Short mmCIF file of C-alpha atoms in Angstrom, two decimals:
data_model
loop_
_atom_site.label_atom_id
_atom_site.label_comp_id
_atom_site.label_asym_id
_atom_site.label_seq_id
_atom_site.Cartn_x
_atom_site.Cartn_y
_atom_site.Cartn_z
CA MET A 20 0.00 0.00 0.00
CA ARG A 21 1.32 3.36 -0.94
CA ARG A 22 1.44 5.69 2.08
CA ARG A 23 2.70 8.81 0.47
CA THR A 24 1.29 8.33 -1.42
CA LEU A 25 5.15 9.70 -2.75
CA ALA A 26 10.30 11.78 -2.60
CA ALA A 27 12.41 14.15 -4.26
CA LEU A 28 11.75 15.95 -7.44
CA ALA A 29 14.25 17.00 -9.92
CA ALA A 30 14.10 18.20 -13.40
CA ALA A 31 10.84 19.84 -14.16
CA ALA A 32 10.04 22.39 -16.71
CA THR A 33 11.55 25.44 -18.21
CA VAL A 34 10.09 27.49 -21.00
CA ALA A 35 10.95 25.33 -23.99
CA LEU A 36 11.32 22.81 -21.21
CA VAL A 37 12.43 19.34 -21.96
CA ALA A 38 11.97 16.63 -19.36
CA THR A 39 14.66 14.44 -20.78
CA GLY A 40 17.99 13.19 -19.59
CA CYS A 41 19.70 9.90 -19.25
CA SER A 42 17.24 7.08 -19.51
CA ALA A 43 16.31 4.92 -16.56
CA THR A 44 15.19 2.19 -18.91
CA GLY A 45 18.34 0.14 -19.51
CA THR A 46 18.47 -2.06 -22.58
CA ALA A 47 16.46 -4.96 -23.88
CA ASN A 48 19.56 -7.16 -23.70
CA ASP A 49 19.66 -7.08 -19.90
CA GLN A 50 18.83 -10.46 -18.44
CA ALA A 51 15.27 -10.59 -17.12
CA GLY A 52 14.98 -12.16 -13.71
CA SER A 53 18.38 -13.26 -12.50
CA GLY A 54 16.70 -15.97 -10.46
CA GLY A 55 15.06 -16.52 -7.14
CA SER A 56 11.72 -15.54 -5.69
CA LEU A 57 10.29 -13.54 -2.82
CA VAL A 58 7.01 -13.03 -0.97
CA TYR A 59 5.84 -9.43 -0.58
CA ALA A 60 3.35 -8.95 2.27
CA THR A 61 0.62 -6.42 1.47
CA GLY A 62 -2.94 -5.47 2.24
CA GLU A 63 -5.70 -6.80 -0.01
CA PRO A 64 -5.81 -4.96 -3.38
CA ASP A 65 -8.95 -3.10 -4.41
CA HIS A 66 -8.20 -3.13 -8.17
CA LEU A 67 -5.24 -3.96 -10.39
CA THR A 68 -6.30 -1.65 -13.24
CA PRO A 69 -4.05 1.44 -13.02
CA GLY A 70 -6.92 3.92 -13.40
CA ARG A 71 -8.79 2.24 -10.55
CA GLN A 72 -6.31 1.05 -7.91
CA THR A 73 -6.01 3.06 -4.70
CA VAL A 74 -4.22 0.61 -2.37
CA ALA A 75 -2.40 -1.61 -4.88
CA PHE A 76 0.48 0.68 -5.88
CA THR A 77 3.14 -1.96 -5.27
CA GLN A 78 1.41 -4.57 -7.42
CA VAL A 79 0.52 -2.18 -10.25
CA LEU A 80 3.98 -0.61 -10.36
CA SER A 81 5.45 -4.09 -10.92
CA LEU A 82 3.17 -4.68 -13.93
CA PHE A 83 3.34 -1.28 -15.64
CA ALA A 84 6.04 1.21 -16.60
CA PRO A 85 5.38 4.98 -16.33
CA LEU A 86 6.19 7.64 -18.87
CA THR A 87 8.69 9.22 -16.46
CA GLU A 88 10.07 8.28 -13.06
CA THR A 89 12.12 9.71 -10.24
CA ASP A 90 15.16 7.80 -9.07
CA SER A 91 16.65 7.33 -5.60
CA ASP A 92 18.44 10.69 -5.91
CA GLY A 93 15.22 12.48 -6.82
CA LYS A 94 16.19 13.01 -10.46
CA LEU A 95 13.50 12.73 -13.12
CA HIS A 96 14.10 10.34 -16.02
CA ASP A 97 12.13 9.35 -19.07
CA VAL A 98 11.02 5.72 -19.13
CA ALA A 99 8.35 4.81 -21.69
CA ALA A 100 8.59 8.40 -22.92
CA LYS A 101 11.50 9.44 -25.09
CA SER A 102 10.81 13.07 -24.23
CA VAL A 103 8.21 15.36 -22.67
CA THR A 104 8.53 18.92 -23.99
CA SER A 105 6.73 22.25 -23.95
CA SER A 106 7.39 25.83 -25.01
CA ASP A 107 4.76 27.35 -22.69
CA ASN A 108 4.16 24.83 -19.87
CA THR A 109 0.58 24.47 -21.15
CA THR A 110 0.72 22.31 -24.28
CA TRP A 111 3.04 19.34 -23.88
CA THR A 112 4.33 16.98 -26.56
CA ILE A 113 4.99 13.41 -25.43
CA THR A 114 7.19 11.29 -27.68
CA LEU A 115 7.22 7.55 -26.98
CA ARG A 116 10.19 5.23 -27.21
CA ASP A 117 10.33 2.82 -30.15
CA GLY A 118 9.81 -0.90 -29.74
CA TRP A 119 7.74 -0.96 -26.57
CA LYS A 120 5.01 -3.60 -26.36
CA PHE A 121 2.40 -4.84 -23.96
CA GLN A 122 2.80 -8.31 -22.52
CA ASN A 123 0.31 -9.74 -25.08
CA GLY A 124 2.42 -8.50 -27.98
CA GLU A 125 0.39 -5.37 -28.79
CA GLU A 126 2.49 -2.29 -29.60
CA VAL A 127 2.39 0.58 -27.12
CA THR A 128 1.21 3.56 -29.16
CA PRO A 129 -0.08 7.08 -28.48
CA GLU A 130 -3.59 5.60 -28.79
CA SER A 131 -2.75 3.27 -25.86
CA TYR A 132 -2.43 6.35 -23.66
CA VAL A 133 -5.11 8.61 -25.12
CA LYS A 134 -7.82 5.94 -25.03
CA ALA A 135 -6.88 4.83 -21.49
CA TRP A 136 -6.82 8.41 -20.18
CA ASN A 137 -10.19 9.20 -21.74
CA HIS A 138 -11.72 6.03 -20.32
CA THR A 139 -10.33 6.80 -16.86
CA ALA A 140 -11.55 10.40 -16.98
CA TYR A 141 -15.07 9.62 -18.27
CA GLY A 142 -17.36 10.45 -15.36
CA PRO A 143 -19.97 7.66 -15.74
CA ASN A 144 -17.19 5.05 -15.47
CA ALA A 145 -16.50 6.31 -11.93
CA TRP A 146 -12.87 5.19 -11.99
CA GLU A 147 -11.10 6.05 -8.77
CA ASN A 148 -8.05 7.84 -10.21
CA SER A 149 -9.98 10.04 -12.61
CA GLY A 150 -9.06 13.20 -10.68
CA GLU A 151 -5.38 12.82 -11.56
CA LEU A 152 -6.33 13.87 -15.10
CA ALA A 153 -8.42 16.88 -14.06
CA SER A 154 -6.06 19.54 -15.43
CA ILE A 155 -6.38 18.29 -19.04
CA VAL A 156 -8.57 20.49 -21.23
CA GLY A 157 -11.90 18.73 -21.75
CA TYR A 158 -11.92 16.89 -18.45
CA ALA A 159 -14.86 19.00 -17.30
CA ASP A 160 -16.80 17.93 -20.42
CA LEU A 161 -16.45 14.31 -19.32
CA ASN A 162 -17.52 15.25 -15.79
CA PRO A 163 -20.41 17.74 -16.07
CA ALA A 164 -22.04 19.06 -12.90
CA SER A 165 -25.31 17.47 -13.99
CA GLY A 166 -26.50 15.14 -16.70
CA LYS A 167 -24.57 12.73 -18.89
CA PRO A 168 -21.43 13.85 -20.76
CA LYS A 169 -21.98 14.71 -24.41
CA THR A 170 -18.55 13.40 -25.35
CA LYS A 171 -16.23 10.59 -24.29
CA GLU A 172 -12.98 12.27 -25.29
CA MET A 173 -11.01 15.14 -23.79
CA SER A 174 -10.31 17.84 -26.35
CA GLY A 175 -6.89 18.42 -24.80
CA LEU A 176 -5.55 15.09 -26.07
CA LYS A 177 -4.39 14.88 -29.69
CA ILE A 178 -2.49 12.10 -31.49
CA THR A 179 0.01 13.89 -33.72
CA GLY A 180 2.17 11.09 -35.11
CA LYS A 181 3.14 7.45 -34.99
CA ASP A 182 4.90 7.96 -31.67
CA THR A 183 3.70 11.39 -30.48
CA PHE A 184 0.68 12.95 -28.85
CA THR A 185 -0.01 16.31 -27.24
CA VAL A 186 -1.59 17.18 -23.93
CA THR A 187 -3.08 20.65 -23.43
CA LEU A 188 -3.64 21.70 -19.82
CA ASP A 189 -6.19 24.19 -18.55
CA HIS A 190 -3.37 26.26 -17.03
CA ALA A 191 0.39 26.48 -17.27
CA ASP A 192 2.01 23.81 -15.10
CA SER A 193 5.77 23.49 -14.83
CA GLN A 194 5.42 20.28 -12.82
CA PHE A 195 3.57 18.24 -15.45
CA PRO A 196 6.52 15.95 -16.38
CA LEU A 197 6.72 14.94 -12.73
CA GLN A 198 2.99 14.24 -12.63
CA LEU A 199 3.61 11.59 -15.30
CA SER A 200 5.89 9.65 -12.94
CA GLN A 201 5.31 6.31 -11.29
CA ALA A 202 2.72 6.93 -8.57
CA GLN A 203 0.16 8.77 -10.71
CA THR A 204 -1.20 5.54 -12.17
CA ALA A 205 -4.07 7.21 -14.06
CA PHE A 206 -1.40 8.18 -16.61
CA TYR A 207 -0.57 4.56 -17.47
CA PRO A 208 -1.57 3.01 -20.83
CA MET A 209 -3.85 0.06 -21.51
CA PRO A 210 -3.83 -2.36 -24.46
CA GLU A 211 -6.80 -2.64 -26.81
CA ALA A 212 -7.46 -6.13 -25.45
CA ALA A 213 -8.41 -4.65 -22.06
CA TYR A 214 -11.67 -3.13 -23.29
CA ALA A 215 -13.18 -6.45 -24.37
CA ASP A 216 -13.72 -7.46 -20.73
CA LEU A 217 -12.64 -4.85 -18.19
CA LYS A 218 -13.68 -7.00 -15.23
CA ALA A 219 -11.45 -9.85 -16.37
CA TYR A 220 -8.67 -7.36 -17.10
CA ASP A 221 -8.88 -6.02 -13.54
CA ALA A 222 -8.10 -9.51 -12.23
CA LYS A 223 -5.28 -10.16 -14.70
CA PRO A 224 -4.07 -6.92 -16.30
CA ILE A 225 -1.79 -6.84 -19.31
CA GLY A 226 0.91 -4.29 -18.64
CA ASN A 227 4.00 -2.82 -20.27
CA GLY A 228 6.23 -3.24 -17.21
CA PRO A 229 8.94 -5.48 -15.80
CA TYR A 230 6.64 -8.25 -14.49
CA GLU A 231 3.66 -10.03 -15.99
CA MET A 232 0.75 -11.83 -14.33
CA THR A 233 1.02 -15.61 -14.39
CA GLU A 234 -2.37 -16.25 -12.85
CA LYS A 235 -5.65 -14.50 -12.17
CA TRP A 236 -5.92 -12.54 -8.94
CA LYS A 237 -8.56 -14.06 -6.65
CA ALA A 238 -9.83 -12.20 -3.60
CA ASN A 239 -7.80 -12.84 -0.44
CA GLN A 240 -5.46 -15.22 -2.26
CA PRO A 241 -1.75 -14.74 -3.06
CA PHE A 242 -0.79 -14.26 -6.70
CA THR A 243 2.56 -14.37 -8.44
CA VAL A 244 4.12 -12.16 -11.11
CA THR A 245 7.08 -13.28 -13.22
CA ALA A 246 9.86 -11.23 -14.80
CA TRP A 247 8.80 -10.42 -18.38
CA LYS A 248 11.52 -11.09 -20.92
CA GLY A 249 10.02 -8.65 -23.43
CA PHE A 250 10.34 -5.59 -21.19
CA GLU A 251 12.27 -2.79 -22.92
CA GLY A 252 13.33 -1.11 -19.67
CA THR A 253 15.64 -2.18 -16.87
CA LYS A 254 15.00 -5.85 -16.23
CA ALA A 255 13.72 -7.21 -12.93
CA LYS A 256 16.39 -8.64 -10.63
CA THR A 257 14.25 -11.39 -9.09
CA GLU A 258 12.39 -13.91 -11.24
CA ASP A 259 9.16 -14.34 -9.27
CA VAL A 260 7.35 -12.13 -6.77
CA THR A 261 4.34 -13.41 -4.87
CA PHE A 262 2.03 -10.77 -3.40
CA LYS A 263 0.41 -12.15 -0.27
CA SER A 264 -2.34 -10.09 1.34
CA TYR A 265 -2.94 -9.95 5.08
CA SER A 266 -5.89 -8.59 7.03
CA ASP A 267 -3.69 -8.28 10.13
CA MET A 268 -0.27 -6.72 9.54
CA ASN A 269 0.96 -7.94 12.91
CA THR A 270 0.54 -11.46 11.56
CA ALA A 271 2.51 -10.42 8.51
CA TYR A 272 5.22 -9.03 10.80
CA THR A 273 5.50 -12.39 12.53
CA ASP A 274 5.67 -14.15 9.16
CA VAL A 275 8.57 -11.98 7.98
CA LEU A 276 10.37 -12.56 11.27
CA ALA A 277 9.93 -16.31 10.73
CA GLY A 278 10.94 -16.14 7.05
CA ASN A 279 7.49 -17.06 5.72
CA ALA A 280 7.28 -13.66 3.96
CA ASP A 281 10.11 -11.41 2.86
CA VAL A 282 9.12 -7.71 2.66
CA LEU A 283 6.62 -5.74 4.76
CA PHE A 284 5.73 -2.10 5.38
CA LEU A 285 6.30 -1.72 9.12
CA PRO A 286 3.07 -1.62 11.17
CA ALA A 287 2.84 1.49 13.38
CA ASP A 288 2.63 -0.43 16.64
CA LYS A 289 5.83 -2.33 15.83
CA MET A 290 8.03 0.75 15.37
CA THR A 291 9.54 0.62 18.83
CA SER A 292 10.29 -3.11 18.70
CA ALA A 293 11.40 -3.55 15.07
CA GLY A 294 14.97 -2.44 15.74
CA SER A 295 15.59 -5.17 18.29
CA ASP A 296 13.60 -7.76 16.32
CA PHE A 297 15.21 -7.17 12.93
CA GLY A 298 18.45 -5.24 13.47
CA ASP A 299 19.91 -4.19 10.12
CA ARG A 300 16.94 -5.79 8.35
CA LEU A 301 14.87 -2.74 9.34
CA HIS A 302 15.02 -0.14 6.56
CA SER A 303 13.81 3.47 6.93
CA PHE A 304 13.46 5.61 3.80
CA ASP A 305 12.83 9.32 3.25
CA ALA A 306 9.26 9.77 2.07
CA PRO A 307 7.18 12.57 0.53
CA GLY A 308 4.72 12.69 3.42
CA ILE A 309 4.12 15.07 6.30
CA ASP A 310 2.10 14.74 9.51
CA TYR A 311 0.47 17.73 11.16
CA LEU A 312 -2.26 18.91 13.49
CA GLY A 313 -5.10 20.76 11.79
CA PHE A 314 -7.48 23.20 13.51
CA PRO A 315 -11.18 24.06 13.35
CA LEU A 316 -10.38 27.58 12.17
CA TRP A 317 -14.08 28.51 12.47
CA ASP A 318 -13.83 28.02 16.27
CA ASP A 319 -13.00 31.41 17.89
CA ARG A 320 -10.80 29.71 20.48
CA TYR A 321 -8.37 28.70 17.72
CA SER A 322 -8.73 31.79 15.51
CA ASN A 323 -5.57 33.49 16.82
CA PRO A 324 -2.42 32.20 15.08
CA ASP A 325 -0.48 32.67 18.30
CA VAL A 326 -2.73 30.18 20.08
CA ARG A 327 -1.88 27.68 17.38
CA ARG A 328 1.83 28.51 17.61
CA ALA A 329 1.73 28.05 21.38
CA ILE A 330 0.28 24.55 20.94
CA SER A 331 3.02 23.75 18.43
CA MET A 332 5.80 24.96 20.73
CA SER A 333 4.42 22.91 23.64
CA ILE A 334 5.04 19.61 21.82
CA ASP A 335 8.41 17.90 22.26
CA ARG A 336 8.69 16.21 18.89
CA GLU A 337 12.02 14.56 19.67
CA GLN A 338 10.57 12.85 22.73
CA VAL A 339 7.47 11.74 20.82
CA ASN A 340 9.66 10.39 18.02
CA LYS A 341 11.61 8.21 20.42
CA ALA A 342 8.61 7.01 22.41
CA ILE A 343 6.15 6.39 19.57
CA TYR A 344 8.18 5.97 16.38
CA GLY A 345 11.30 4.34 17.77
CA GLY A 346 13.33 7.29 16.45
CA LEU A 347 12.42 6.49 12.83
CA TYR A 348 10.67 9.77 12.02
CA GLU A 349 12.04 13.32 11.75
CA PRO A 350 10.49 16.38 13.45
CA ALA A 351 9.00 18.69 10.83
CA THR A 352 10.52 22.14 10.33
CA ALA A 353 8.70 23.02 7.09
CA LEU A 354 5.37 22.32 5.36
CA THR A 355 6.88 19.88 2.86
CA PRO A 356 9.40 17.04 3.33
CA PRO A 357 13.10 17.78 2.82
CA ASN A 358 13.41 15.34 -0.07
CA MET A 359 11.18 17.54 -2.23
CA SER A 360 13.14 19.90 -4.43
CA GLY A 361 13.50 23.34 -2.90
CA THR A 362 12.16 22.58 0.59
CA GLN A 363 13.87 24.91 3.06
CA GLU A 364 14.32 22.99 6.30
CA GLY A 365 13.88 25.27 9.28
CA ILE A 366 11.58 27.69 7.46
CA CYS A 367 9.02 27.17 10.24
CA GLY A 368 11.42 28.78 12.72
CA GLU A 369 10.84 28.76 16.46
CA ALA A 370 7.13 27.99 15.99
CA CYS A 371 8.18 24.38 15.32
CA GLU A 372 10.73 24.26 18.15
CA PHE A 373 9.96 22.90 21.60
CA SER A 374 9.94 25.71 24.17
CA PRO A 375 7.47 25.34 27.06
CA SER A 376 8.28 28.75 28.56
CA LYS A 377 7.84 30.61 25.27
CA ALA A 378 4.71 28.60 24.48
CA LYS A 379 3.08 29.48 27.79
CA ALA A 380 4.03 33.17 27.44
CA LEU A 381 2.70 33.28 23.87
CA LEU A 382 -0.61 31.76 24.92
CA LYS A 383 -0.93 34.30 27.74
CA GLU A 384 -0.27 37.17 25.30
CA ALA A 385 -2.95 35.76 23.02
CA GLY A 386 -5.52 35.89 25.83
CA GLY A 387 -5.17 32.36 27.14
CA PHE A 388 -7.49 29.47 26.35
CA ASP A 389 -11.03 28.99 27.61
CA GLY A 390 -12.06 25.38 28.24
CA THR A 391 -10.54 22.06 27.24
CA ILE A 392 -8.33 21.42 24.22
CA THR A 393 -9.72 18.26 22.60
CA LEU A 394 -7.41 16.46 20.18
CA VAL A 395 -9.41 14.40 17.69
CA TYR A 396 -8.13 11.49 15.63
CA PRO A 397 -9.63 8.54 13.71
CA GLY A 398 -10.05 5.47 15.88
CA GLY A 399 -8.88 2.03 14.85
CA ASN A 400 -5.76 3.33 13.11
CA GLY A 401 -3.12 2.76 15.78
CA LEU A 402 -2.93 6.45 16.74
CA ASP A 403 -4.00 6.22 20.39
CA SER A 404 -0.52 6.38 21.93
CA LEU A 405 0.55 9.25 19.68
CA TYR A 406 -2.40 11.49 20.48
CA GLN A 407 -2.29 10.66 24.16
CA ALA A 408 1.36 11.76 24.13
CA TYR A 409 0.41 15.03 22.41
CA ALA A 410 -2.36 15.61 24.95
CA ASN A 411 -0.07 14.96 27.91
CA GLN A 412 2.57 17.36 26.62
CA ILE A 413 0.14 20.17 25.81
CA ARG A 414 -1.54 19.79 29.21
CA GLN A 415 1.76 19.79 31.06
CA ASN A 416 3.51 22.52 29.09
CA LEU A 417 0.64 24.97 28.54
CA GLY A 418 -1.25 24.36 31.76
CA VAL A 419 -4.50 23.85 29.83
CA ASP A 420 -6.75 20.84 30.32
CA THR A 421 -6.19 18.66 27.22
CA VAL A 422 -7.70 15.33 26.22
CA ALA A 423 -7.29 12.97 23.25
CA LYS A 424 -10.51 11.70 21.70
CA ALA A 425 -10.79 8.96 19.07
CA THR A 426 -13.72 8.83 16.67
CA THR A 427 -15.34 5.47 15.99
CA ASP A 428 -13.49 5.01 12.71
CA TRP A 429 -12.11 6.88 9.71
CA ALA A 430 -15.53 7.54 8.19
CA SER A 431 -16.87 9.20 11.34
CA TYR A 432 -13.67 11.24 11.67
CA TYR A 433 -13.90 12.54 8.12
CA SER A 434 -17.58 13.28 8.54
CA GLU A 435 -16.86 15.41 11.63
CA LEU A 436 -14.18 17.22 9.66
CA THR A 437 -16.24 18.00 6.55
CA ASP A 438 -19.35 18.89 8.58
CA LYS A 439 -17.30 21.32 10.71
CA LYS A 440 -18.18 19.43 13.86
CA ILE A 441 -14.65 18.51 14.87
CA ALA A 442 -14.01 19.47 18.49
CA GLY A 443 -10.44 20.73 18.33
CA PRO A 444 -6.94 20.19 16.89
CA HIS A 445 -7.05 17.07 14.77
CA PHE A 446 -5.14 14.38 12.90
CA GLY A 447 -3.56 15.46 9.63
CA HIS A 448 -1.40 13.66 7.09
CA TRP A 449 -0.56 14.26 3.45
CA GLY A 450 1.44 11.86 1.32
CA ALA A 451 2.23 13.26 -2.12
CA LEU A 452 1.64 11.13 -5.22
CA TYR A 453 4.34 13.00 -7.08
CA ALA A 454 7.37 14.50 -5.43
CA SER A 455 6.77 18.22 -5.83
CA GLN A 456 6.00 20.88 -3.25
CA GLN A 457 3.17 21.79 -5.60
CA ASN A 458 1.23 18.65 -4.70
CA THR A 459 1.32 19.20 -0.93
CA LEU A 460 0.92 22.98 -0.87
CA ARG A 461 -1.88 22.99 -3.41
CA ALA A 462 -3.76 20.14 -1.74
CA LEU A 463 -3.64 21.54 1.79
CA PHE A 464 -3.59 25.30 1.44
CA THR A 465 -5.85 26.19 -1.49
CA LYS A 466 -9.64 26.14 -1.62
CA ALA A 467 -9.77 23.90 -4.69
CA GLY A 468 -6.78 21.76 -3.78
CA GLY A 469 -8.59 18.62 -2.78
CA CYS A 470 -8.09 18.59 0.98
CA ALA A 471 -9.51 21.92 2.16
CA PRO A 472 -11.34 20.29 5.14
CA CYS A 473 -7.98 18.84 6.26
CA THR A 474 -6.73 22.33 7.13
CA GLY A 475 -9.89 23.97 8.42
CA TYR A 476 -10.84 25.32 4.98
CA TYR A 477 -7.83 27.64 5.10
CA GLN A 478 -7.40 29.80 2.02
CA SER A 479 -5.25 32.75 1.04
CA ASP A 480 -5.27 34.80 -2.15
CA GLU A 481 -1.56 35.43 -1.67
CA VAL A 482 -0.79 31.71 -1.51
CA ASP A 483 -2.95 31.03 -4.58
CA GLN A 484 -1.09 33.71 -6.55
CA LEU A 485 2.33 32.42 -5.52
CA LEU A 486 1.48 28.84 -6.48
CA ALA A 487 0.16 30.06 -9.85
CA LYS A 488 3.50 31.82 -10.43
CA ALA A 489 5.31 28.58 -9.59
CA ASP A 490 3.16 26.76 -12.17
CA SER A 491 4.25 29.25 -14.84
CA ALA A 492 7.90 29.32 -13.80
CA GLY A 493 10.57 29.06 -16.45
CA SER A 494 12.82 26.80 -14.35
CA GLN A 495 12.64 24.56 -11.31
CA ALA A 496 14.80 27.01 -9.36
CA GLU A 497 12.30 29.79 -10.07
CA ALA A 498 9.38 27.55 -9.08
CA ASN A 499 11.18 26.73 -5.82
CA GLU A 500 11.48 30.43 -5.01
CA TYR A 501 7.72 30.80 -5.25
CA TYR A 502 7.16 27.66 -3.18
CA ALA A 503 9.36 29.14 -0.43
CA GLN A 504 7.38 32.38 -0.53
CA ALA A 505 4.13 30.40 -0.37
CA GLN A 506 5.37 28.47 2.67
CA LYS A 507 6.31 31.71 4.42
CA ALA A 508 2.86 33.14 3.69
CA VAL A 509 1.12 30.05 5.09
CA LEU A 510 3.36 29.96 8.16
CA GLU A 511 2.57 33.60 8.87
CA ASP A 512 -1.03 32.49 9.30
CA PHE A 513 0.03 29.16 10.89
CA PRO A 514 -3.17 27.21 10.10
CA VAL A 515 -1.53 23.85 10.96
CA VAL A 516 1.12 22.50 13.31
CA PRO A 517 3.74 20.59 11.29
CA THR A 518 4.74 17.64 13.46
CA PHE A 519 6.78 15.05 11.51
CA PHE A 520 8.39 14.42 8.17
CA ASP A 521 7.40 10.85 7.35
CA LYS A 522 9.79 7.98 6.98
CA TYR A 523 8.51 4.80 5.37
CA ALA A 524 9.95 1.83 7.20
CA TYR A 525 10.15 -1.78 6.01
CA VAL A 526 11.32 -5.04 7.54
CA VAL A 527 12.73 -7.90 5.49
CA SER A 528 13.62 -11.55 5.96
CA ASP A 529 17.14 -12.98 5.88
CA LYS A 530 16.51 -13.88 2.25
CA ILE A 531 16.62 -10.27 0.98
CA ALA A 532 20.04 -9.12 -0.24
CA SER A 533 19.10 -5.54 -1.22
CA LEU A 534 16.05 -3.31 -0.92
CA PRO A 535 16.34 -0.26 -3.19
CA ALA A 536 13.70 2.43 -2.69
CA VAL A 537 12.33 5.52 -4.42
CA ASP A 538 9.85 7.96 -2.90
CA GLY A 539 10.06 5.98 0.32
CA SER A 540 8.85 2.71 -1.16
CA PRO A 541 10.79 -0.34 -2.37
CA VAL A 542 11.37 -0.69 -6.10
CA VAL A 543 10.12 -4.23 -6.56
CA PRO A 544 12.03 -4.98 -9.80
CA GLY A 545 15.27 -3.89 -8.10
CA ILE A 546 14.98 -6.15 -5.05
CA THR A 547 17.57 -8.92 -4.99
CA VAL A 548 17.52 -12.17 -3.04
CA LYS A 549 20.39 -14.22 -1.67
#
């Protein structure tokens, strides 16, 4: 399951921008599958079709290859694309590499992308990842506010040659090449054979990636993928990977410890014990996610930014990290993770530093706090110890009665949030699907960004304007300047308390020789076994 849902960005656009560079694809002569097998412990998939999956990133990324991808150093490379270019950051030309095929022998063509993107975006299909395509001109026509769409094709997609097609966006966007990278699976292609029976395809998709399905996926049953010899990119290192789903990740943890499974995303309640259980077989990777406390900004008690700063300064993040996360996380000092291009660590200043005396003085200057601070978080997600720790620290260091309150489940938590019934500071997390500050800042701090309830419906015209300037930037360095200005503007208002930069941690069996990772998650084709 993808938590970040996603690490560092590199080369994005300039005017006349070309998202090219050395290829991450290797050569067709590389040996596919040098031998061996492994068992990857996961949760149960929802779908294996790229435009539909929401919790099957690991499985889908083994079966399909993206147009572009970031590497472990955060650099952007072309994969299935030969180039992604634009002269204005609005209309982009995508040129495909020659010789690429799907695993059934069909050629990968511009039509393979255009038809798949249109099908994913078409509103009546209700495909889960449709929103990833929302900036393409014509998306709104496929998703009218009422009634049935009058067309099934986005006008912003045009096939212009045997190996080229163009994408016109509804606004300039310097980050578009990065949006085509691995985690935005709505941008993957599908073969013509898929449309004959989409239900059957969902159980055994035909991809263009390093592994191919050898059997149909059946609910709650393991399935195996095998290194595909026809893959034009960098070949898989291990011959067979079996994805085994678990309903209880603690059981999976025990299986990896016993050698009955080989790779597992570390369950939250095992963070403090994994070091002693696994030693150097515990791996912690930088990730594009951030944790924070949001506020009900409509509540007068939290309307003063200094009240919110005082709460932030009363939390000892280092102590929480040791007690709850086993030291695996990193206290947040900015609104975006440090492995995103241009993030200025420390930009939050003393508002993100632990100082009980300053926190108490700041709260007094702001008029104090009337009543009880109630920290709210979704129940059933292993967050009890974390929020109890926050509550204890705020109570002790601010001298204000503070309690931690779990909702029944995620659905009830989100309902309280969207209905503006949340009682106080609350759980917040954002994991980016592509490694740009744009994704996090736009999602959390703009009205139309997709997660407005997550930050108390915070909005700022200044922040909107700065992010628009970043979209139109002529270079990544220029975009980063605007992102820094946007962060400063948000932090002036301080609508959230940044708490931790995420680390994605994994445990492995003795069988695993290497566990390469990008964007915090293992690269399945690169895993080697002993």
